[in-house]
Short mmCIF file of C-alpha atoms and ligand atoms in Angstrom, two decimals:
data_model
loop_
_atom_site.label_atom_id
_atom_site.label_comp_id
_atom_site.label_asym_id
_atom_site.label_seq_id
_atom_site.Cartn_x
_atom_site.Cartn_y
_atom_site.Cartn_z
CA MET A 270 -25.88 26.63 -5.23
CA LEU A 271 -23.65 23.76 -4.13
CA LYS A 272 -26.51 21.38 -3.52
CA THR A 273 -26.18 19.28 -6.63
CA LYS A 274 -23.26 17.35 -7.99
CA ALA A 275 -20.60 19.51 -9.66
CA GLU A 276 -21.90 20.84 -12.99
CA THR A 277 -18.35 21.06 -14.27
CA VAL A 278 -15.95 18.16 -14.48
CA LEU A 279 -13.27 19.09 -11.99
CA ASP A 280 -9.60 18.57 -12.80
CA PRO A 281 -7.72 16.30 -10.42
CA CYS A 282 -5.60 18.31 -7.98
CA ILE A 283 -3.74 18.55 -4.71
CA VAL A 284 -4.67 21.31 -2.28
CA VAL A 285 -1.53 22.40 -0.43
CA ILE A 286 -2.37 24.33 2.74
CA PHE A 287 0.39 26.46 4.25
CA GLY A 288 -0.60 27.15 7.85
CA ALA A 289 -2.07 23.77 8.73
CA THR A 290 -2.21 24.42 12.45
CA GLY A 291 -3.78 27.86 12.18
CA ASP A 292 -7.24 29.02 13.11
CA LEU A 293 -8.47 29.56 9.57
CA THR A 294 -7.58 26.01 8.55
CA LYS A 295 -9.25 24.54 11.60
CA ARG A 296 -12.41 26.65 11.58
CA LYS A 297 -12.99 27.12 7.88
CA LEU A 298 -10.84 25.12 5.46
CA TYR A 299 -11.12 21.57 6.78
CA PRO A 300 -14.89 21.84 7.34
CA ALA A 301 -15.34 23.45 3.91
CA LEU A 302 -13.40 20.64 2.23
CA TYR A 303 -15.51 18.06 4.02
CA ASN A 304 -18.77 19.74 3.03
CA LEU A 305 -17.62 19.98 -0.58
CA PHE A 306 -16.76 16.32 -0.47
CA ARG A 307 -20.19 15.44 0.95
CA ASP A 308 -21.91 17.53 -1.73
CA GLY A 309 -19.91 15.83 -4.50
CA HIS A 310 -17.97 18.99 -5.29
CA LEU A 311 -14.42 17.70 -5.07
CA PRO A 312 -12.55 16.05 -7.94
CA GLU A 313 -12.41 12.29 -7.80
CA GLN A 314 -8.62 12.32 -7.80
CA PHE A 315 -7.85 14.62 -4.96
CA ALA A 316 -5.48 14.99 -2.00
CA VAL A 317 -4.61 17.56 0.62
CA VAL A 318 -1.15 18.34 1.90
CA SER A 319 -1.20 20.28 5.14
CA ILE A 320 1.99 22.14 5.84
CA GLY A 321 3.02 23.27 9.28
CA ARG A 322 6.10 24.11 11.26
CA ARG A 323 5.37 21.60 14.04
CA GLU A 324 6.21 17.91 13.85
CA LYS A 325 3.08 15.84 13.28
CA THR A 326 2.27 12.36 12.03
CA GLY A 327 -0.35 11.63 9.37
CA ASP A 328 -2.60 10.11 12.04
CA GLU A 329 -2.29 13.20 14.22
CA LEU A 330 -3.21 15.38 11.27
CA ARG A 331 -6.27 13.27 10.46
CA SER A 332 -7.39 13.46 14.05
CA ASP A 333 -7.08 17.29 13.83
CA VAL A 334 -9.19 17.19 10.68
CA ILE A 335 -11.81 15.04 12.40
CA SER A 336 -12.08 17.35 15.39
CA SER A 337 -12.27 20.45 13.22
CA ILE A 338 -15.10 18.89 11.17
CA HIS A 339 -16.75 17.81 14.37
CA ASP A 340 -16.57 21.31 15.88
CA PHE A 341 -17.18 23.54 12.88
CA SER A 342 -18.75 21.72 9.96
CA ARG A 343 -22.35 22.43 8.92
CA VAL A 344 -22.65 18.78 7.84
CA ARG A 345 -22.11 16.20 10.56
CA LEU A 346 -19.11 13.93 10.18
CA GLU A 347 -20.00 10.37 9.29
CA LEU A 348 -17.45 7.64 9.23
CA ARG A 349 -18.61 5.59 6.25
CA ALA A 350 -15.99 3.96 4.00
CA GLU A 351 -16.01 6.99 1.67
CA ASP A 352 -15.49 9.37 4.58
CA GLU A 353 -12.54 7.26 5.69
CA ALA A 354 -11.11 7.50 2.17
CA PHE A 355 -11.59 11.27 2.26
CA LEU A 356 -9.68 11.48 5.55
CA GLN A 357 -6.91 9.24 4.21
CA SER A 358 -6.31 11.73 1.40
CA PHE A 359 -4.91 14.22 3.96
CA HIS A 360 -1.13 14.23 4.35
CA TYR A 361 1.11 16.24 6.61
CA TYR A 362 4.39 17.87 5.61
CA ASN A 363 6.61 19.54 8.14
CA LEU A 364 8.36 22.62 6.74
CA ASP A 365 10.05 25.77 7.94
CA PHE A 366 8.84 28.50 5.54
CA TYR A 367 12.32 30.06 5.59
CA ASP A 368 14.40 26.94 5.05
CA SER A 369 14.84 26.71 1.32
CA THR A 370 16.13 23.13 1.39
CA SER A 371 12.96 21.77 2.98
CA TYR A 372 11.03 22.85 -0.14
CA ASP A 373 13.06 20.24 -2.12
CA GLY A 374 11.41 17.56 -0.01
CA LEU A 375 7.99 19.15 -0.51
CA GLN A 376 8.37 19.06 -4.25
CA THR A 377 9.36 15.38 -4.14
CA ARG A 378 6.44 14.61 -1.83
CA LEU A 379 3.97 16.33 -4.16
CA GLU A 380 5.31 14.38 -7.12
CA GLU A 381 4.91 11.10 -5.21
CA LEU A 382 1.33 12.04 -4.38
CA ASP A 383 0.72 12.94 -8.02
CA GLU A 384 1.60 9.34 -8.85
CA ILE A 385 -0.62 7.90 -6.15
CA TYR A 386 -3.66 10.13 -6.77
CA GLN A 387 -3.15 10.79 -10.49
CA THR A 388 -3.35 14.52 -9.82
CA ARG A 389 -1.13 15.44 -12.82
CA GLY A 390 0.74 18.34 -11.21
CA ASN A 391 -2.38 20.47 -10.64
CA ARG A 392 -2.12 22.35 -7.38
CA VAL A 393 -3.96 24.87 -5.25
CA PHE A 394 -1.48 26.55 -2.90
CA PHE A 395 -3.56 28.03 -0.08
CA LEU A 396 -1.54 30.53 1.97
CA ALA A 397 -3.41 30.49 5.28
CA VAL A 398 -0.49 32.20 7.01
CA ALA A 399 0.40 35.66 8.32
CA PRO A 400 0.87 38.15 5.45
CA GLU A 401 4.62 38.58 5.97
CA HIS A 402 5.04 34.97 4.80
CA PHE A 403 3.11 35.37 1.50
CA ALA A 404 5.99 36.65 -0.63
CA PRO A 405 8.74 34.41 0.82
CA ILE A 406 6.61 31.28 0.30
CA ALA A 407 5.68 32.32 -3.24
CA LYS A 408 9.39 32.87 -3.96
CA GLU A 409 10.29 29.35 -2.79
CA ILE A 410 7.46 27.83 -4.81
CA HIS A 411 8.92 29.62 -7.82
CA GLY A 412 12.53 28.72 -6.98
CA HIS A 413 11.61 25.06 -6.68
CA LYS A 414 9.75 25.11 -9.96
CA MET A 415 6.49 24.09 -8.34
CA ALA A 416 4.39 26.53 -10.37
CA GLN A 417 5.50 26.11 -13.93
CA ASN A 418 2.21 25.35 -15.59
CA LEU A 419 3.67 22.54 -17.72
CA ASN A 420 0.53 20.81 -18.99
CA SER A 421 -0.99 21.44 -15.59
CA TRP A 422 -2.18 24.38 -13.52
CA GLN A 423 -1.05 25.91 -10.26
CA ARG A 424 -3.12 28.49 -8.43
CA VAL A 425 -2.41 30.45 -5.30
CA VAL A 426 -5.01 31.58 -2.78
CA ILE A 427 -4.12 34.56 -0.64
CA GLU A 428 -5.94 35.70 2.44
CA LYS A 429 -6.23 39.27 3.54
CA PRO A 430 -4.66 41.60 4.47
CA PHE A 431 -3.19 42.15 1.02
CA GLY A 432 -0.80 44.93 2.05
CA ARG A 433 -1.29 47.79 4.47
CA ASP A 434 -1.53 50.56 1.91
CA LEU A 435 -1.14 50.97 -1.83
CA VAL A 436 2.66 50.94 -1.71
CA SER A 437 2.96 47.71 0.30
CA ALA A 438 0.13 46.05 -1.65
CA THR A 439 1.88 46.90 -4.93
CA GLN A 440 5.14 45.45 -3.64
CA LEU A 441 3.41 42.27 -2.47
CA ASN A 442 1.63 41.96 -5.77
CA GLU A 443 4.89 42.26 -7.70
CA ASP A 444 6.52 39.62 -5.50
CA ILE A 445 3.69 37.18 -6.08
CA ARG A 446 3.46 37.93 -9.78
CA HIS A 447 7.03 36.62 -10.18
CA THR A 448 5.62 33.20 -9.44
CA PHE A 449 1.97 33.30 -10.48
CA ALA A 450 0.23 34.99 -13.40
CA GLU A 451 -2.70 37.27 -12.49
CA GLN A 452 -5.28 34.70 -13.62
CA ASN A 453 -3.79 32.17 -11.17
CA ILE A 454 -3.92 34.49 -8.16
CA TYR A 455 -7.07 34.15 -6.05
CA ARG A 456 -7.23 37.01 -3.54
CA ILE A 457 -9.89 36.10 -1.01
CA ASP A 458 -12.55 38.42 0.25
CA HIS A 459 -14.75 36.01 2.16
CA TYR A 460 -17.74 38.37 1.96
CA LEU A 461 -17.94 37.60 -1.76
CA GLY A 462 -18.56 33.97 -0.88
CA LYS A 463 -21.64 34.82 1.18
CA GLU A 464 -24.89 33.73 -0.42
CA MET A 465 -26.70 37.07 -0.31
CA VAL A 466 -23.72 38.92 -1.72
CA GLN A 467 -23.79 36.58 -4.70
CA ASN A 468 -27.48 37.37 -4.94
CA ILE A 469 -26.95 41.12 -5.43
CA LEU A 470 -26.33 40.88 -9.17
CA VAL A 471 -29.23 38.48 -9.64
CA LEU A 472 -31.54 40.79 -7.74
CA ARG A 473 -30.44 43.76 -9.80
CA PHE A 474 -30.12 42.27 -13.26
CA ALA A 475 -32.65 39.44 -13.32
CA ASN A 476 -35.65 41.54 -12.27
CA THR A 477 -37.46 44.24 -14.18
CA LEU A 478 -38.67 45.59 -10.89
CA PHE A 479 -35.50 47.09 -9.46
CA GLU A 480 -33.05 48.09 -12.17
CA PRO A 481 -35.11 50.90 -13.78
CA LEU A 482 -35.27 52.63 -10.38
CA TRP A 483 -31.61 51.98 -9.51
CA ASN A 484 -30.26 55.51 -9.95
CA ASN A 485 -30.14 59.06 -8.63
CA LYS A 486 -33.61 59.88 -9.90
CA TYR A 487 -35.25 57.48 -7.46
CA ILE A 488 -32.71 56.59 -4.80
CA ASP A 489 -32.05 59.06 -2.01
CA HIS A 490 -29.09 57.28 -0.43
CA VAL A 491 -27.58 53.89 0.34
CA GLN A 492 -26.49 52.61 3.75
CA ILE A 493 -24.17 49.68 4.35
CA THR A 494 -23.78 48.53 7.95
CA PHE A 495 -21.51 45.76 9.18
CA ALA A 496 -21.95 45.58 12.95
CA GLU A 497 -20.10 43.11 15.16
CA THR A 498 -20.42 42.31 18.85
CA VAL A 499 -16.92 40.86 19.15
CA GLY A 500 -13.86 42.88 20.10
CA VAL A 501 -10.45 42.19 18.62
CA GLU A 502 -10.43 38.57 19.86
CA GLY A 503 -6.76 38.22 20.70
CA ARG A 504 -5.70 39.72 17.36
CA GLY A 505 -4.30 42.87 19.00
CA PRO A 506 -1.01 43.06 17.05
CA TYR A 507 -2.77 42.64 13.71
CA TYR A 508 -5.55 45.06 14.59
CA GLU A 509 -3.10 47.71 15.80
CA GLN A 510 -1.70 47.73 12.27
CA ALA A 511 -5.06 47.57 10.53
CA GLY A 512 -7.93 49.23 12.41
CA ALA A 513 -11.49 49.07 11.10
CA LEU A 514 -10.64 51.10 8.00
CA ARG A 515 -8.18 48.55 6.65
CA ASP A 516 -9.81 45.51 8.26
CA MET A 517 -13.35 46.01 6.94
CA VAL A 518 -13.77 49.10 4.73
CA GLN A 519 -10.91 48.57 2.28
CA ASN A 520 -12.08 45.09 1.34
CA HIS A 521 -15.51 43.79 2.38
CA MET A 522 -17.39 47.10 2.40
CA LEU A 523 -15.95 48.49 -0.84
CA GLN A 524 -16.57 45.17 -2.57
CA LEU A 525 -20.24 45.27 -1.58
CA LEU A 526 -20.52 48.92 -2.53
CA SER A 527 -19.11 48.20 -5.99
CA LEU A 528 -21.58 45.34 -6.54
CA ILE A 529 -24.46 47.58 -5.51
CA ALA A 530 -23.34 50.48 -7.69
CA MET A 531 -21.80 48.90 -10.81
CA GLU A 532 -23.30 49.16 -14.28
CA PRO A 533 -24.70 46.00 -15.88
CA PRO A 534 -21.75 44.02 -17.27
CA VAL A 535 -21.76 43.05 -20.96
CA ASP A 536 -21.94 39.41 -19.87
CA LEU A 537 -21.46 37.33 -16.74
CA ASP A 538 -17.88 36.61 -17.58
CA THR A 539 -15.42 37.14 -14.68
CA GLU A 540 -13.51 39.98 -16.31
CA SER A 541 -16.64 41.81 -17.48
CA ILE A 542 -17.98 41.91 -13.92
CA ARG A 543 -14.64 42.98 -12.49
CA ASP A 544 -14.29 45.71 -15.14
CA GLU A 545 -17.55 47.27 -13.98
CA LYS A 546 -16.59 47.05 -10.31
CA VAL A 547 -13.31 48.79 -11.02
CA LYS A 548 -15.12 51.70 -12.69
CA ILE A 549 -17.04 52.29 -9.46
CA LEU A 550 -13.91 52.17 -7.32
CA ARG A 551 -12.30 54.70 -9.64
CA SER A 552 -15.28 57.04 -9.32
CA LEU A 553 -15.34 56.96 -5.54
CA TYR A 554 -14.68 60.16 -3.57
CA ILE A 555 -14.77 61.28 0.00
CA ASP A 556 -14.39 64.54 1.88
CA GLY A 557 -12.28 64.51 5.03
CA GLU A 558 -15.06 65.91 7.23
CA ASP A 559 -17.34 63.02 6.21
CA VAL A 560 -15.44 60.34 8.15
CA VAL A 561 -15.93 59.40 11.80
CA ARG A 562 -13.23 57.45 13.58
CA GLY A 563 -14.26 55.78 16.85
CA GLN A 564 -12.78 53.46 19.44
CA TYR A 565 -14.70 51.40 21.99
CA GLY A 566 -14.35 51.98 25.68
CA PRO A 567 -15.59 49.55 28.33
CA GLY A 568 -19.26 48.59 28.33
CA VAL A 569 -21.77 45.78 28.25
CA VAL A 570 -22.31 43.54 25.21
CA ASP A 571 -24.57 40.49 25.26
CA ASN A 572 -25.09 41.05 28.99
CA MET A 573 -21.40 40.78 29.64
CA GLN A 574 -19.09 43.46 30.91
CA VAL A 575 -16.30 43.92 28.35
CA LYS A 576 -13.08 45.91 28.51
CA ALA A 577 -11.96 48.90 26.49
CA TYR A 578 -9.99 48.40 23.28
CA THR A 579 -6.90 49.87 24.93
CA ASP A 580 -7.10 47.19 27.66
CA GLU A 581 -7.15 44.34 25.13
CA ASP A 582 -4.19 41.96 25.00
CA ARG A 583 -1.17 43.37 23.12
CA VAL A 584 -2.81 46.71 22.35
CA LEU A 585 -1.05 49.94 23.27
CA ALA A 586 -2.54 51.63 26.34
CA ASP A 587 -2.70 54.93 24.43
CA SER A 588 -3.60 53.39 21.05
CA GLN A 589 -5.43 55.63 18.61
CA VAL A 590 -6.45 52.78 16.32
CA GLU A 591 -10.11 52.92 15.25
CA THR A 592 -12.54 50.08 15.96
CA PHE A 593 -15.41 51.98 14.32
CA VAL A 594 -15.69 53.89 11.07
CA ALA A 595 -18.65 55.72 9.61
CA LEU A 596 -18.30 57.62 6.37
CA LYS A 597 -20.17 59.22 3.54
CA ALA A 598 -18.76 58.47 0.09
CA ARG A 599 -19.75 59.83 -3.31
CA ILE A 600 -19.72 58.08 -6.65
CA GLU A 601 -19.17 60.65 -9.34
CA ASN A 602 -20.79 59.12 -12.38
CA PHE A 603 -24.02 59.66 -14.31
CA ARG A 604 -26.00 57.07 -12.39
CA TRP A 605 -25.02 58.06 -8.87
CA ALA A 606 -24.12 61.77 -8.81
CA GLY A 607 -25.82 63.27 -5.74
CA VAL A 608 -26.55 59.94 -4.00
CA PRO A 609 -24.50 59.49 -0.82
CA PHE A 610 -23.29 56.04 0.15
CA TYR A 611 -23.04 55.78 3.94
CA LEU A 612 -20.80 53.05 5.31
CA ARG A 613 -20.65 52.08 8.97
CA THR A 614 -18.74 49.29 10.66
CA GLY A 615 -17.73 48.70 14.25
CA LYS A 616 -16.70 46.19 16.85
CA ARG A 617 -18.50 45.83 20.18
CA MET A 618 -21.84 46.96 18.79
CA PRO A 619 -25.07 45.73 20.41
CA LYS A 620 -25.76 43.16 17.61
CA LYS A 621 -23.98 41.34 14.86
CA TYR A 622 -25.52 41.92 11.46
CA SER A 623 -24.59 43.03 7.94
CA GLU A 624 -27.14 44.81 5.86
CA ILE A 625 -27.47 47.08 2.85
CA VAL A 626 -30.37 49.53 2.77
CA ILE A 627 -31.43 51.28 -0.42
CA SER A 628 -33.52 54.24 0.66
CA TYR A 629 -35.78 55.63 -2.06
CA LYS A 630 -36.67 59.28 -2.43
CA LYS A 631 -39.57 60.79 -0.61
CA LEU A 632 -42.68 61.62 -2.55
CA PRO A 633 -43.74 65.21 -3.18
CA GLY A 634 -45.79 66.42 -0.22
CA VAL A 635 -49.23 66.55 -1.83
CA LEU A 636 -51.21 63.39 -1.16
CA TYR A 637 -51.55 61.38 2.04
CA PHE A 638 -49.26 63.61 4.03
CA LYS A 639 -52.01 64.48 6.48
CA SER A 640 -52.26 60.76 7.33
CA GLY A 641 -49.04 60.86 9.36
CA LYS A 642 -45.39 60.65 8.49
CA LEU A 643 -44.88 58.94 5.16
CA GLU A 644 -41.86 56.66 5.42
CA PRO A 645 -39.56 56.27 2.38
CA ASN A 646 -39.59 52.96 0.52
CA LEU A 647 -36.69 50.79 1.55
CA LEU A 648 -35.09 47.83 -0.12
CA ILE A 649 -33.02 45.91 2.41
CA ILE A 650 -30.50 43.28 1.45
CA ARG A 651 -29.76 41.25 4.49
CA VAL A 652 -26.39 39.54 4.28
CA GLN A 653 -26.28 37.98 7.77
CA PRO A 654 -27.22 36.49 10.14
CA ASP A 655 -30.59 35.89 8.42
CA GLU A 656 -30.18 36.04 4.68
CA GLY A 657 -32.94 37.77 2.82
CA ILE A 658 -34.42 40.70 0.94
CA TYR A 659 -37.08 42.96 2.39
CA LEU A 660 -39.11 45.64 0.69
CA LYS A 661 -40.77 48.26 2.84
CA PHE A 662 -43.63 50.26 1.43
CA ASN A 663 -46.67 52.17 2.65
CA ALA A 664 -50.16 50.70 2.88
CA LYS A 665 -53.47 51.71 4.35
CA ARG A 666 -53.99 50.59 7.93
CA PRO A 667 -56.97 48.21 7.80
CA GLY A 668 -60.17 49.55 9.29
CA THR A 669 -59.13 53.20 9.27
CA LEU A 670 -60.10 55.88 6.79
CA GLN A 671 -56.75 57.27 5.73
CA SER A 672 -54.14 56.08 8.18
CA ILE A 673 -51.00 54.80 6.46
CA VAL A 674 -48.47 52.34 7.86
CA PRO A 675 -45.18 50.99 6.54
CA VAL A 676 -45.46 47.27 5.77
CA SER A 677 -42.82 44.81 4.71
CA MET A 678 -42.59 42.16 2.02
CA ASP A 679 -40.02 39.56 2.99
CA PHE A 680 -37.97 37.05 1.12
CA CYS A 681 -36.24 35.03 3.80
CA GLN A 682 -33.58 32.93 2.13
CA ASN A 683 -32.75 30.88 5.22
CA CYS A 684 -36.39 29.91 5.48
CA TYR A 685 -36.20 28.30 2.04
CA GLU A 686 -32.75 26.82 2.26
CA GLY A 687 -32.87 25.74 5.89
CA LEU A 688 -29.94 26.54 8.11
CA ASN A 689 -27.63 24.59 5.89
CA SER A 690 -26.75 27.12 3.21
CA PRO A 691 -23.10 26.69 2.21
CA GLU A 692 -20.39 28.54 4.05
CA ALA A 693 -18.48 31.22 2.14
CA TYR A 694 -15.30 29.13 2.11
CA GLU A 695 -17.05 26.21 0.46
CA ARG A 696 -18.03 28.30 -2.50
CA LEU A 697 -14.62 29.98 -2.65
CA LEU A 698 -12.61 26.75 -2.50
CA TYR A 699 -14.87 25.14 -5.05
CA ASP A 700 -14.33 28.10 -7.38
CA VAL A 701 -10.55 27.96 -7.03
CA ILE A 702 -10.56 24.26 -7.88
CA ARG A 703 -12.69 24.85 -10.96
CA GLY A 704 -10.69 27.94 -12.00
CA GLU A 705 -13.51 30.46 -11.62
CA SER A 706 -12.30 33.76 -10.19
CA THR A 707 -15.33 36.08 -10.26
CA LEU A 708 -15.65 35.96 -6.48
CA PHE A 709 -12.02 36.94 -5.96
CA THR A 710 -10.44 40.35 -6.16
CA ARG A 711 -8.49 41.38 -9.24
CA TRP A 712 -5.37 43.47 -8.69
CA ASP A 713 -6.82 46.72 -10.07
CA GLU A 714 -9.85 46.44 -7.77
CA LEU A 715 -7.47 46.20 -4.87
CA LYS A 716 -5.33 49.02 -6.18
CA HIS A 717 -8.23 51.46 -6.42
CA SER A 718 -9.70 50.49 -3.08
CA TRP A 719 -6.32 51.04 -1.44
CA SER A 720 -6.08 54.48 -3.10
CA PHE A 721 -9.44 55.42 -1.61
CA VAL A 722 -8.54 54.15 1.86
CA ASP A 723 -5.03 55.67 1.72
CA LYS A 724 -6.54 59.12 1.22
CA ILE A 725 -8.49 58.77 4.45
CA ALA A 726 -5.59 57.23 6.39
CA GLN A 727 -3.15 59.88 5.18
CA GLU A 728 -5.47 62.67 6.18
CA TRP A 729 -5.86 61.14 9.65
CA GLN A 730 -2.12 60.92 9.94
CA ALA A 731 -1.47 64.46 8.70
CA GLU A 732 -4.04 65.92 11.07
CA GLU A 733 -3.10 63.53 13.89
CA LYS A 734 -6.79 62.78 14.08
CA GLN A 735 -7.76 61.19 17.38
CA THR A 736 -10.44 58.54 17.68
CA VAL A 737 -13.68 59.47 19.45
CA PRO A 738 -14.68 57.07 22.21
CA TYR A 739 -17.94 55.10 22.28
CA LEU A 740 -19.36 52.75 24.85
CA ALA A 741 -19.02 49.06 24.05
CA GLY A 742 -22.58 47.90 23.44
CA SER A 743 -23.65 51.19 21.80
CA TRP A 744 -24.08 52.03 18.11
CA GLY A 745 -20.87 54.05 17.99
CA PRO A 746 -20.03 57.68 18.72
CA ALA A 747 -22.60 60.46 18.49
CA GLN A 748 -20.56 61.97 15.63
CA ALA A 749 -21.74 59.09 13.42
CA ASP A 750 -25.36 60.17 13.99
CA PHE A 751 -24.41 63.75 13.31
CA LEU A 752 -22.89 62.70 9.97
CA MET A 753 -26.40 61.62 8.95
CA ARG A 754 -28.36 64.31 10.71
CA LYS A 755 -26.57 67.17 9.07
CA HIS A 756 -28.16 66.01 5.81
CA GLY A 757 -31.54 65.30 7.42
CA ARG A 758 -31.06 61.51 7.50
CA GLU A 759 -30.53 58.87 10.13
CA TRP A 760 -29.03 55.42 10.39
CA PHE A 761 -31.54 52.65 10.00
CA GLN A 762 -31.29 49.98 12.60
CA GLU A 763 -31.51 46.30 11.77
CA GLY A 764 -34.30 45.54 9.30
CA GLY A 765 -34.60 49.18 8.25
CA SER A 766 -36.38 50.21 11.46
C1 BG6 B 293 -12.59 39.65 8.82
C2 BG6 B 293 -12.04 40.67 9.76
O1 BG6 B 293 -12.14 39.88 7.52
O2 BG6 B 293 -14.03 39.71 8.85
C3 BG6 B 293 -12.58 40.48 11.16
O3 BG6 B 293 -10.62 40.57 9.79
C4 BG6 B 293 -14.08 40.44 11.15
O4 BG6 B 293 -12.11 41.52 12.03
C5 BG6 B 293 -14.59 39.45 10.11
O5 BG6 B 293 -14.52 40.07 12.44
C6 BG6 B 293 -16.09 39.52 9.97
O6 BG6 B 293 -16.51 38.48 9.14
P1 BG6 B 293 -17.97 37.84 9.29
O7 BG6 B 293 -18.05 36.85 8.18
O8 BG6 B 293 -18.00 37.23 10.67
O9 BG6 B 293 -18.92 38.98 9.17
#
């Protein structure tokens, strides 16, 4: 999608990154900016101000940018004159987030850069910092009149986690809304930037083939699996507060579920799409007994012995935080009544992949049933690592009289696009710069997904529900299989097998 020159004329702007020395900036933001630049998707008048708490010179910053592009960019760094000019547009500003006076200097610096780059006061404030800093930074931006929208625009990009429950998310939202209007708040869910996730609406609404069958008459159930091989990767303190429910289900999984289940929007306008997603989140229900809460013990992943969650750095030895969740949700509306949506996510699984499986209803047992077990038709949307769409159906085994085998029709997106399809952050940054917020979460989407997740978390708390252990390198606790089996179903493994 980002292969050609920008279709829209982009306004000049300065991207101000709070958290310049952090992991997100290094791994995702600098490489994404470089790739956008290489694809001609940055405004001509453009600069970056990286803000950090450490002292750093401009040259040191640019060498950080070079090594991050070198290590993480999908496009190789070249040092042609234009690349040099791109690197020269990065500036460092040293600031203590809690020292109000140092924001005076920031404002002056941004105004100077406006003069140099002709950026006219347009700004993207990217808060790549820990969530406790979101509101205080937004307050200083407001107090120093850096987001006044006077013949210019100012947008703020906020990473997850956006709160820890509905109450804290509402408070955070109110704090940020003092400074930025809703349409200028870009709440990131990086899954929405993934190519195949963007493809869901196209698949559903640009094909006659799927939409007529997209309902409870033809679909038996839907499965969404996000499996990861990694553990908590040194993020113990964060994960102890979040757990898999808040880390993955509340945001990425519910966003995908709402795209899969929403009604056709009246048009492709941002708000029309978000309106339909919100209706799904409002119609979402769960019964307490339909949730499995697991935690990994020691085991072997990728041929390596790994430790238990409770032995991870800065995790309580008796922690009851879940690293695995499986659940069965219901959508109570006319289209989906009676169709369970099974969600499963876990760390330290045998493989990393994210997939959505639409499992169609079985046929009445009259024809072909003597030819062996007739598998249901499956439509598989493969989000990662290989992007694609697969359709499984039954065909006659060649050379036999009646034997039937499941066969697969594949659309492998990576095969067409090569390995170079844009990273999620490229698309997301590009959209912020051009003021397009469809791939970001509106407040009411967040509100309803927190309500859903809060119900589960509160029930766990009230019942003091313990996690069930699973071996690292397994597909989670046996209870997750039982959740399926009690309704005569089972989890599909990768590729719907
Ligand atoms: C993040 C979570 O939002 O998504 C991480 O905080 C998780 O715990 C990550 O590992 C997964 O993202 P991806 O793009 O690697 O599937």
